């Protein structure tokens, strides 16, 4: 019985070591892409498309459209994030008061997350627009290039 327990313990230790080494080595199913937030994914995809403009046979109009979309999206992100930050400063300012007006704080928090929601929806719309810039044939080629880079 003791030898069985010893063997079981050894097997469990080996399983634990293997599992830990797989996680720490970045193994498993997670890729860089799956760890990105929506903002990072948008800009990564846009850059990937621009780097492969020749292979995708993008027109000058498509290139200009993608560049404009990137700039407009960046401006929207900066604006919304600044708005959210200003509201958060107001929340913290209210929290420093001797008597905290919880109704005001809750209202400010709601405003902040409405802005964050609008920001995320705006980035999703930009992402959809980015993909809509390409023809079906270009999308097929993009997928092939994307898979080849993995």
JSON list of C-alpha atoms in Angstrom, two decimals:
[
{"chain": "A", "resi": 1, "resn": "UNK", "atom": "CA", "xyz": [0.00, 0.00, 0.00]},
{"chain": "A", "resi": 2, "resn": "UNK", "atom": "CA", "xyz": [2.86, 2.37, 0.85]},
{"chain": "A", "resi": 3, "resn": "UNK", "atom": "CA", "xyz": [4.48, 1.76, -2.51]},
{"chain": "A", "resi": 4, "resn": "UNK", "atom": "CA", "xyz": [1.16, 2.48, -4.26]},
{"chain": "A", "resi": 5, "resn": "UNK", "atom": "CA", "xyz": [0.82, 5.79, -2.38]},
{"chain": "A", "resi": 6, "resn": "UNK", "atom": "CA", "xyz": [4.41, 6.65, -3.22]},
{"chain": "A", "resi": 7, "resn": "UNK", "atom": "CA", "xyz": [3.83, 5.87, -6.90]},
{"chain": "A", "resi": 8, "resn": "UNK", "atom": "CA", "xyz": [0.59, 7.86, -6.94]},
{"chain": "A", "resi": 9, "resn": "UNK", "atom": "CA", "xyz": [2.34, 10.79, -5.27]},
{"chain": "A", "resi": 10, "resn": "UNK", "atom": "CA", "xyz": [5.16, 10.63, -7.84]},
{"chain": "A", "resi": 11, "resn": "UNK", "atom": "CA", "xyz": [2.71, 10.57, -10.75]},
{"chain": "A", "resi": 12, "resn": "UNK", "atom": "CA", "xyz": [0.76, 13.52, -9.33]},
{"chain": "A", "resi": 13, "resn": "UNK", "atom": "CA", "xyz": [3.99, 15.48, -8.86]},
{"chain": "A", "resi": 14, "resn": "UNK", "atom": "CA", "xyz": [5.01, 14.82, -12.46]},
{"chain": "A", "resi": 15, "resn": "UNK", "atom": "CA", "xyz": [1.59, 15.89, -13.73]},
{"chain": "A", "resi": 16, "resn": "UNK", "atom": "CA", "xyz": [1.80, 19.07, -11.67]},
{"chain": "A", "resi": 17, "resn": "UNK", "atom": "CA", "xyz": [5.32, 19.88, -12.94]},
{"chain": "A", "resi": 18, "resn": "UNK", "atom": "CA", "xyz": [4.28, 19.28, -16.56]},
{"chain": "A", "resi": 19, "resn": "UNK", "atom": "CA", "xyz": [1.16, 21.40, -16.18]},
{"chain": "A", "resi": 20, "resn": "UNK", "atom": "CA", "xyz": [3.10, 24.21, -14.52]},
{"chain": "A", "resi": 21, "resn": "UNK", "atom": "CA", "xyz": [5.82, 24.18, -17.17]},
{"chain": "A", "resi": 22, "resn": "UNK", "atom": "CA", "xyz": [3.24, 24.28, -19.97]},
{"chain": "A", "resi": 23, "resn": "UNK", "atom": "CA", "xyz": [1.49, 27.30, -18.45]},
{"chain": "A", "resi": 24, "resn": "UNK", "atom": "CA", "xyz": [4.71, 29.17, -17.65]},
{"chain": "A", "resi": 25, "resn": "UNK", "atom": "CA", "xyz": [6.19, 28.46, -21.10]},
{"chain": "A", "resi": 26, "resn": "UNK", "atom": "CA", "xyz": [3.17, 30.04, -22.74]},
{"chain": "A", "resi": 27, "resn": "UNK", "atom": "CA", "xyz": [1.87, 26.72, -23.97]},
{"chain": "A", "resi": 28, "resn": "UNK", "atom": "CA", "xyz": [-1.74, 25.81, -24.33]},
{"chain": "A", "resi": 29, "resn": "UNK", "atom": "CA", "xyz": [-4.34, 27.22, -26.65]},
{"chain": "A", "resi": 30, "resn": "UNK", "atom": "CA", "xyz": [-3.95, 30.90, -25.85]},
{"chain": "A", "resi": 31, "resn": "UNK", "atom": "CA", "xyz": [-2.25, 32.99, -28.49]},
{"chain": "A", "resi": 32, "resn": "UNK", "atom": "CA", "xyz": [-1.14, 36.59, -28.52]},
{"chain": "A", "resi": 33, "resn": "UNK", "atom": "CA", "xyz": [-4.34, 37.40, -30.44]},
{"chain": "A", "resi": 34, "resn": "UNK", "atom": "CA", "xyz": [-6.62, 35.89, -27.80]},
{"chain": "A", "resi": 35, "resn": "UNK", "atom": "CA", "xyz": [-5.02, 38.03, -25.09]},
{"chain": "A", "resi": 36, "resn": "UNK", "atom": "CA", "xyz": [-5.52, 41.33, -26.93]},
{"chain": "A", "resi": 37, "resn": "UNK", "atom": "CA", "xyz": [-8.37, 43.68, -26.14]},
{"chain": "A", "resi": 38, "resn": "UNK", "atom": "CA", "xyz": [-10.58, 44.99, -28.94]},
{"chain": "A", "resi": 39, "resn": "UNK", "atom": "CA", "xyz": [-8.51, 48.17, -29.38]},
{"chain": "A", "resi": 40, "resn": "UNK", "atom": "CA", "xyz": [-5.28, 46.21, -29.83]},
{"chain": "A", "resi": 41, "resn": "UNK", "atom": "CA", "xyz": [-7.00, 43.80, -32.22]},
{"chain": "A", "resi": 42, "resn": "UNK", "atom": "CA", "xyz": [-8.27, 46.63, -34.41]},
{"chain": "A", "resi": 43, "resn": "UNK", "atom": "CA", "xyz": [-4.86, 48.28, -34.77]},
{"chain": "A", "resi": 44, "resn": "UNK", "atom": "CA", "xyz": [-3.03, 44.97, -35.17]},
{"chain": "A", "resi": 45, "resn": "UNK", "atom": "CA", "xyz": [-5.40, 43.89, -37.97]},
{"chain": "A", "resi": 46, "resn": "UNK", "atom": "CA", "xyz": [-5.16, 47.29, -39.67]},
{"chain": "A", "resi": 47, "resn": "UNK", "atom": "CA", "xyz": [-1.36, 47.17, -39.55]},
{"chain": "A", "resi": 48, "resn": "UNK", "atom": "CA", "xyz": [-1.36, 43.59, -40.84]},
{"chain": "A", "resi": 49, "resn": "UNK", "atom": "CA", "xyz": [-3.53, 44.63, -43.78]},
{"chain": "A", "resi": 50, "resn": "UNK", "atom": "CA", "xyz": [-1.29, 47.61, -44.54]},
{"chain": "A", "resi": 51, "resn": "UNK", "atom": "CA", "xyz": [1.89, 45.49, -44.33]},
{"chain": "A", "resi": 52, "resn": "UNK", "atom": "CA", "xyz": [0.37, 43.10, -46.85]},
{"chain": "A", "resi": 53, "resn": "UNK", "atom": "CA", "xyz": [-1.13, 45.76, -49.12]},
{"chain": "A", "resi": 54, "resn": "UNK", "atom": "CA", "xyz": [0.79, 44.50, -52.14]},
{"chain": "A", "resi": 55, "resn": "UNK", "atom": "CA", "xyz": [-0.17, 40.86, -51.60]},
{"chain": "A", "resi": 56, "resn": "UNK", "atom": "CA", "xyz": [-3.80, 41.89, -51.12]},
{"chain": "A", "resi": 57, "resn": "UNK", "atom": "CA", "xyz": [-3.63, 44.16, -54.17]},
{"chain": "A", "resi": 58, "resn": "UNK", "atom": "CA", "xyz": [-5.18, 47.08, -52.30]},
{"chain": "A", "resi": 59, "resn": "UNK", "atom": "CA", "xyz": [-6.18, 50.08, -54.35]},
{"chain": "A", "resi": 60, "resn": "UNK", "atom": "CA", "xyz": [-4.98, 53.58, -53.46]},
{"chain": "A", "resi": 61, "resn": "UNK", "atom": "CA", "xyz": [-8.52, 54.36, -52.34]},
{"chain": "A", "resi": 62, "resn": "UNK", "atom": "CA", "xyz": [-8.58, 51.35, -50.01]},
{"chain": "A", "resi": 63, "resn": "UNK", "atom": "CA", "xyz": [-5.22, 52.32, -48.51]},
{"chain": "A", "resi": 64, "resn": "UNK", "atom": "CA", "xyz": [-6.39, 55.89, -47.97]},
{"chain": "A", "resi": 65, "resn": "UNK", "atom": "CA", "xyz": [-9.65, 54.64, -46.44]},
{"chain": "A", "resi": 66, "resn": "UNK", "atom": "CA", "xyz": [-7.81, 52.36, -43.99]},
{"chain": "A", "resi": 67, "resn": "UNK", "atom": "CA", "xyz": [-5.39, 55.13, -42.98]},
{"chain": "A", "resi": 68, "resn": "UNK", "atom": "CA", "xyz": [-8.30, 57.53, -42.39]},
{"chain": "A", "resi": 69, "resn": "UNK", "atom": "CA", "xyz": [-10.18, 54.88, -40.41]},
{"chain": "A", "resi": 70, "resn": "UNK", "atom": "CA", "xyz": [-7.14, 54.31, -38.21]},
{"chain": "A", "resi": 71, "resn": "UNK", "atom": "CA", "xyz": [-6.76, 58.04, -37.53]},
{"chain": "A", "resi": 72, "resn": "UNK", "atom": "CA", "xyz": [-10.47, 58.58, -36.84]},
{"chain": "A", "resi": 73, "resn": "UNK", "atom": "CA", "xyz": [-10.53, 55.58, -34.52]},
{"chain": "A", "resi": 74, "resn": "UNK", "atom": "CA", "xyz": [-7.45, 56.78, -32.67]},
{"chain": "A", "resi": 75, "resn": "UNK", "atom": "CA", "xyz": [-8.99, 60.25, -32.21]},
{"chain": "A", "resi": 76, "resn": "UNK", "atom": "CA", "xyz": [-12.20, 58.69, -30.92]},
{"chain": "A", "resi": 77, "resn": "UNK", "atom": "CA", "xyz": [-10.26, 56.51, -28.47]},
{"chain": "A", "resi": 78, "resn": "UNK", "atom": "CA", "xyz": [-8.20, 59.41, -27.13]},
{"chain": "A", "resi": 79, "resn": "UNK", "atom": "CA", "xyz": [-11.30, 61.56, -26.75]},
{"chain": "A", "resi": 80, "resn": "UNK", "atom": "CA", "xyz": [-13.43, 58.91, -24.99]},
{"chain": "A", "resi": 81, "resn": "UNK", "atom": "CA", "xyz": [-10.60, 57.77, -22.71]},
{"chain": "A", "resi": 82, "resn": "UNK", "atom": "CA", "xyz": [-9.95, 61.40, -21.69]},
{"chain": "A", "resi": 83, "resn": "UNK", "atom": "CA", "xyz": [-13.66, 61.89, -20.99]},
{"chain": "A", "resi": 84, "resn": "UNK", "atom": "CA", "xyz": [-13.72, 58.77, -18.82]},
{"chain": "A", "resi": 85, "resn": "UNK", "atom": "CA", "xyz": [-10.59, 59.89, -16.97]},
{"chain": "A", "resi": 86, "resn": "UNK", "atom": "CA", "xyz": [-12.07, 63.33, -16.21]},
{"chain": "A", "resi": 87, "resn": "UNK", "atom": "CA", "xyz": [-15.19, 61.69, -14.81]},
{"chain": "A", "resi": 88, "resn": "UNK", "atom": "CA", "xyz": [-13.05, 59.35, -12.69]},
{"chain": "A", "resi": 89, "resn": "UNK", "atom": "CA", "xyz": [-11.23, 62.41, -11.29]},
{"chain": "A", "resi": 90, "resn": "UNK", "atom": "CA", "xyz": [-14.65, 63.82, -10.35]},
{"chain": "A", "resi": 91, "resn": "UNK", "atom": "CA", "xyz": [-15.52, 60.53, -8.62]},
{"chain": "A", "resi": 92, "resn": "UNK", "atom": "CA", "xyz": [-12.29, 60.58, -6.63]},
{"chain": "A", "resi": 93, "resn": "UNK", "atom": "CA", "xyz": [-12.80, 64.24, -5.78]},
{"chain": "A", "resi": 94, "resn": "UNK", "atom": "CA", "xyz": [-16.24, 63.44, -4.44]},
{"chain": "A", "resi": 95, "resn": "UNK", "atom": "CA", "xyz": [-14.85, 60.51, -2.44]},
{"chain": "A", "resi": 96, "resn": "UNK", "atom": "CA", "xyz": [-12.42, 62.85, -0.64]},
{"chain": "A", "resi": 97, "resn": "UNK", "atom": "CA", "xyz": [-15.29, 64.96, 0.69]},
{"chain": "A", "resi": 98, "resn": "UNK", "atom": "CA", "xyz": [-16.06, 64.56, 4.37]},
{"chain": "A", "resi": 99, "resn": "UNK", "atom": "CA", "xyz": [-19.59, 63.52, 3.52]},
{"chain": "A", "resi": 100, "resn": "UNK", "atom": "CA", "xyz": [-19.73, 61.45, 0.34]},
{"chain": "A", "resi": 101, "resn": "UNK", "atom": "CA", "xyz": [-22.75, 62.04, -1.86]},
{"chain": "A", "resi": 102, "resn": "UNK", "atom": "CA", "xyz": [-23.27, 58.45, -2.94]},
{"chain": "A", "resi": 103, "resn": "UNK", "atom": "CA", "xyz": [-26.00, 59.38, -5.41]},
{"chain": "A", "resi": 104, "resn": "UNK", "atom": "CA", "xyz": [-23.62, 61.72, -7.22]},
{"chain": "A", "resi": 105, "resn": "UNK", "atom": "CA", "xyz": [-20.79, 59.16, -7.13]},
{"chain": "A", "resi": 106, "resn": "UNK", "atom": "CA", "xyz": [-23.03, 56.45, -8.57]},
{"chain": "A", "resi": 107, "resn": "UNK", "atom": "CA", "xyz": [-24.21, 58.80, -11.30]},
{"chain": "A", "resi": 108, "resn": "UNK", "atom": "CA", "xyz": [-20.62, 59.65, -12.23]},
{"chain": "A", "resi": 109, "resn": "UNK", "atom": "CA", "xyz": [-19.67, 55.97, -12.28]},
{"chain": "A", "resi": 110, "resn": "UNK", "atom": "CA", "xyz": [-22.62, 55.28, -14.57]},
{"chain": "A", "resi": 111, "resn": "UNK", "atom": "CA", "xyz": [-21.47, 58.09, -16.88]},
{"chain": "A", "resi": 112, "resn": "UNK", "atom": "CA", "xyz": [-17.94, 56.69, -16.98]},
{"chain": "A", "resi": 113, "resn": "UNK", "atom": "CA", "xyz": [-19.10, 53.23, -17.99]},
{"chain": "A", "resi": 114, "resn": "UNK", "atom": "CA", "xyz": [-21.51, 54.60, -20.58]},
{"chain": "A", "resi": 115, "resn": "UNK", "atom": "CA", "xyz": [-18.50, 56.28, -22.17]},
{"chain": "A", "resi": 116, "resn": "UNK", "atom": "CA", "xyz": [-16.50, 53.04, -21.96]},
{"chain": "A", "resi": 117, "resn": "UNK", "atom": "CA", "xyz": [-19.41, 51.19, -23.57]},
{"chain": "A", "resi": 118, "resn": "UNK", "atom": "CA", "xyz": [-19.63, 53.75, -26.37]},
{"chain": "A", "resi": 119, "resn": "UNK", "atom": "CA", "xyz": [-15.87, 53.49, -26.85]},
{"chain": "A", "resi": 120, "resn": "UNK", "atom": "CA", "xyz": [-15.97, 49.71, -27.20]},
{"chain": "A", "resi": 121, "resn": "UNK", "atom": "CA", "xyz": [-18.92, 49.86, -29.58]},
{"chain": "A", "resi": 122, "resn": "UNK", "atom": "CA", "xyz": [-17.11, 52.51, -31.63]},
{"chain": "A", "resi": 123, "resn": "UNK", "atom": "CA", "xyz": [-14.01, 50.33, -31.93]},
{"chain": "A", "resi": 124, "resn": "UNK", "atom": "CA", "xyz": [-16.17, 47.34, -32.91]},
{"chain": "A", "resi": 125, "resn": "UNK", "atom": "CA", "xyz": [-17.78, 49.48, -35.62]},
{"chain": "A", "resi": 126, "resn": "UNK", "atom": "CA", "xyz": [-14.34, 50.53, -36.86]},
{"chain": "A", "resi": 127, "resn": "UNK", "atom": "CA", "xyz": [-13.24, 46.91, -36.94]},
{"chain": "A", "resi": 128, "resn": "UNK", "atom": "CA", "xyz": [-16.29, 45.97, -39.01]},
{"chain": "A", "resi": 129, "resn": "UNK", "atom": "CA", "xyz": [-15.64, 48.91, -41.33]},
{"chain": "A", "resi": 130, "resn": "UNK", "atom": "CA", "xyz": [-12.01, 47.84, -41.71]},
{"chain": "A", "resi": 131, "resn": "UNK", "atom": "CA", "xyz": [-13.03, 44.36, -42.77]},
{"chain": "A", "resi": 132, "resn": "UNK", "atom": "CA", "xyz": [-15.72, 45.82, -45.04]},
{"chain": "A", "resi": 133, "resn": "UNK", "atom": "CA", "xyz": [-13.05, 47.78, -46.90]},
{"chain": "A", "resi": 134, "resn": "UNK", "atom": "CA", "xyz": [-11.76, 44.55, -48.45]},
{"chain": "A", "resi": 135, "resn": "UNK", "atom": "CA", "xyz": [-13.41, 42.59, -51.25]},
{"chain": "A", "resi": 136, "resn": "UNK", "atom": "CA", "xyz": [-14.33, 38.92, -50.78]},
{"chain": "A", "resi": 137, "resn": "UNK", "atom": "CA", "xyz": [-11.24, 37.88, -52.72]},
{"chain": "A", "resi": 138, "resn": "UNK", "atom": "CA", "xyz": [-9.03, 40.14, -50.60]},
{"chain": "A", "resi": 139, "resn": "UNK", "atom": "CA", "xyz": [-10.58, 38.69, -47.43]},
{"chain": "A", "resi": 140, "resn": "UNK", "atom": "CA", "xyz": [-9.75, 35.17, -48.60]},
{"chain": "A", "resi": 141, "resn": "UNK", "atom": "CA", "xyz": [-6.16, 36.22, -49.30]},
{"chain": "A", "resi": 142, "resn": "UNK", "atom": "CA", "xyz": [-5.99, 37.98, -45.93]},
{"chain": "A", "resi": 143, "resn": "UNK", "atom": "CA", "xyz": [-7.07, 34.81, -44.15]},
{"chain": "A", "resi": 144, "resn": "UNK", "atom": "CA", "xyz": [-4.42, 32.81, -46.00]},
{"chain": "A", "resi": 145, "resn": "UNK", "atom": "CA", "xyz": [-1.73, 35.33, -45.07]},
{"chain": "A", "resi": 146, "resn": "UNK", "atom": "CA", "xyz": [-3.00, 35.39, -41.48]},
{"chain": "A", "resi": 147, "resn": "UNK", "atom": "CA", "xyz": [-2.83, 31.60, -41.18]},
{"chain": "A", "resi": 148, "resn": "UNK", "atom": "CA", "xyz": [0.60, 31.49, -42.82]},
{"chain": "A", "resi": 149, "resn": "UNK", "atom": "CA", "xyz": [2.03, 33.89, -40.22]},
{"chain": "A", "resi": 150, "resn": "UNK", "atom": "CA", "xyz": [0.92, 31.64, -37.37]}
]
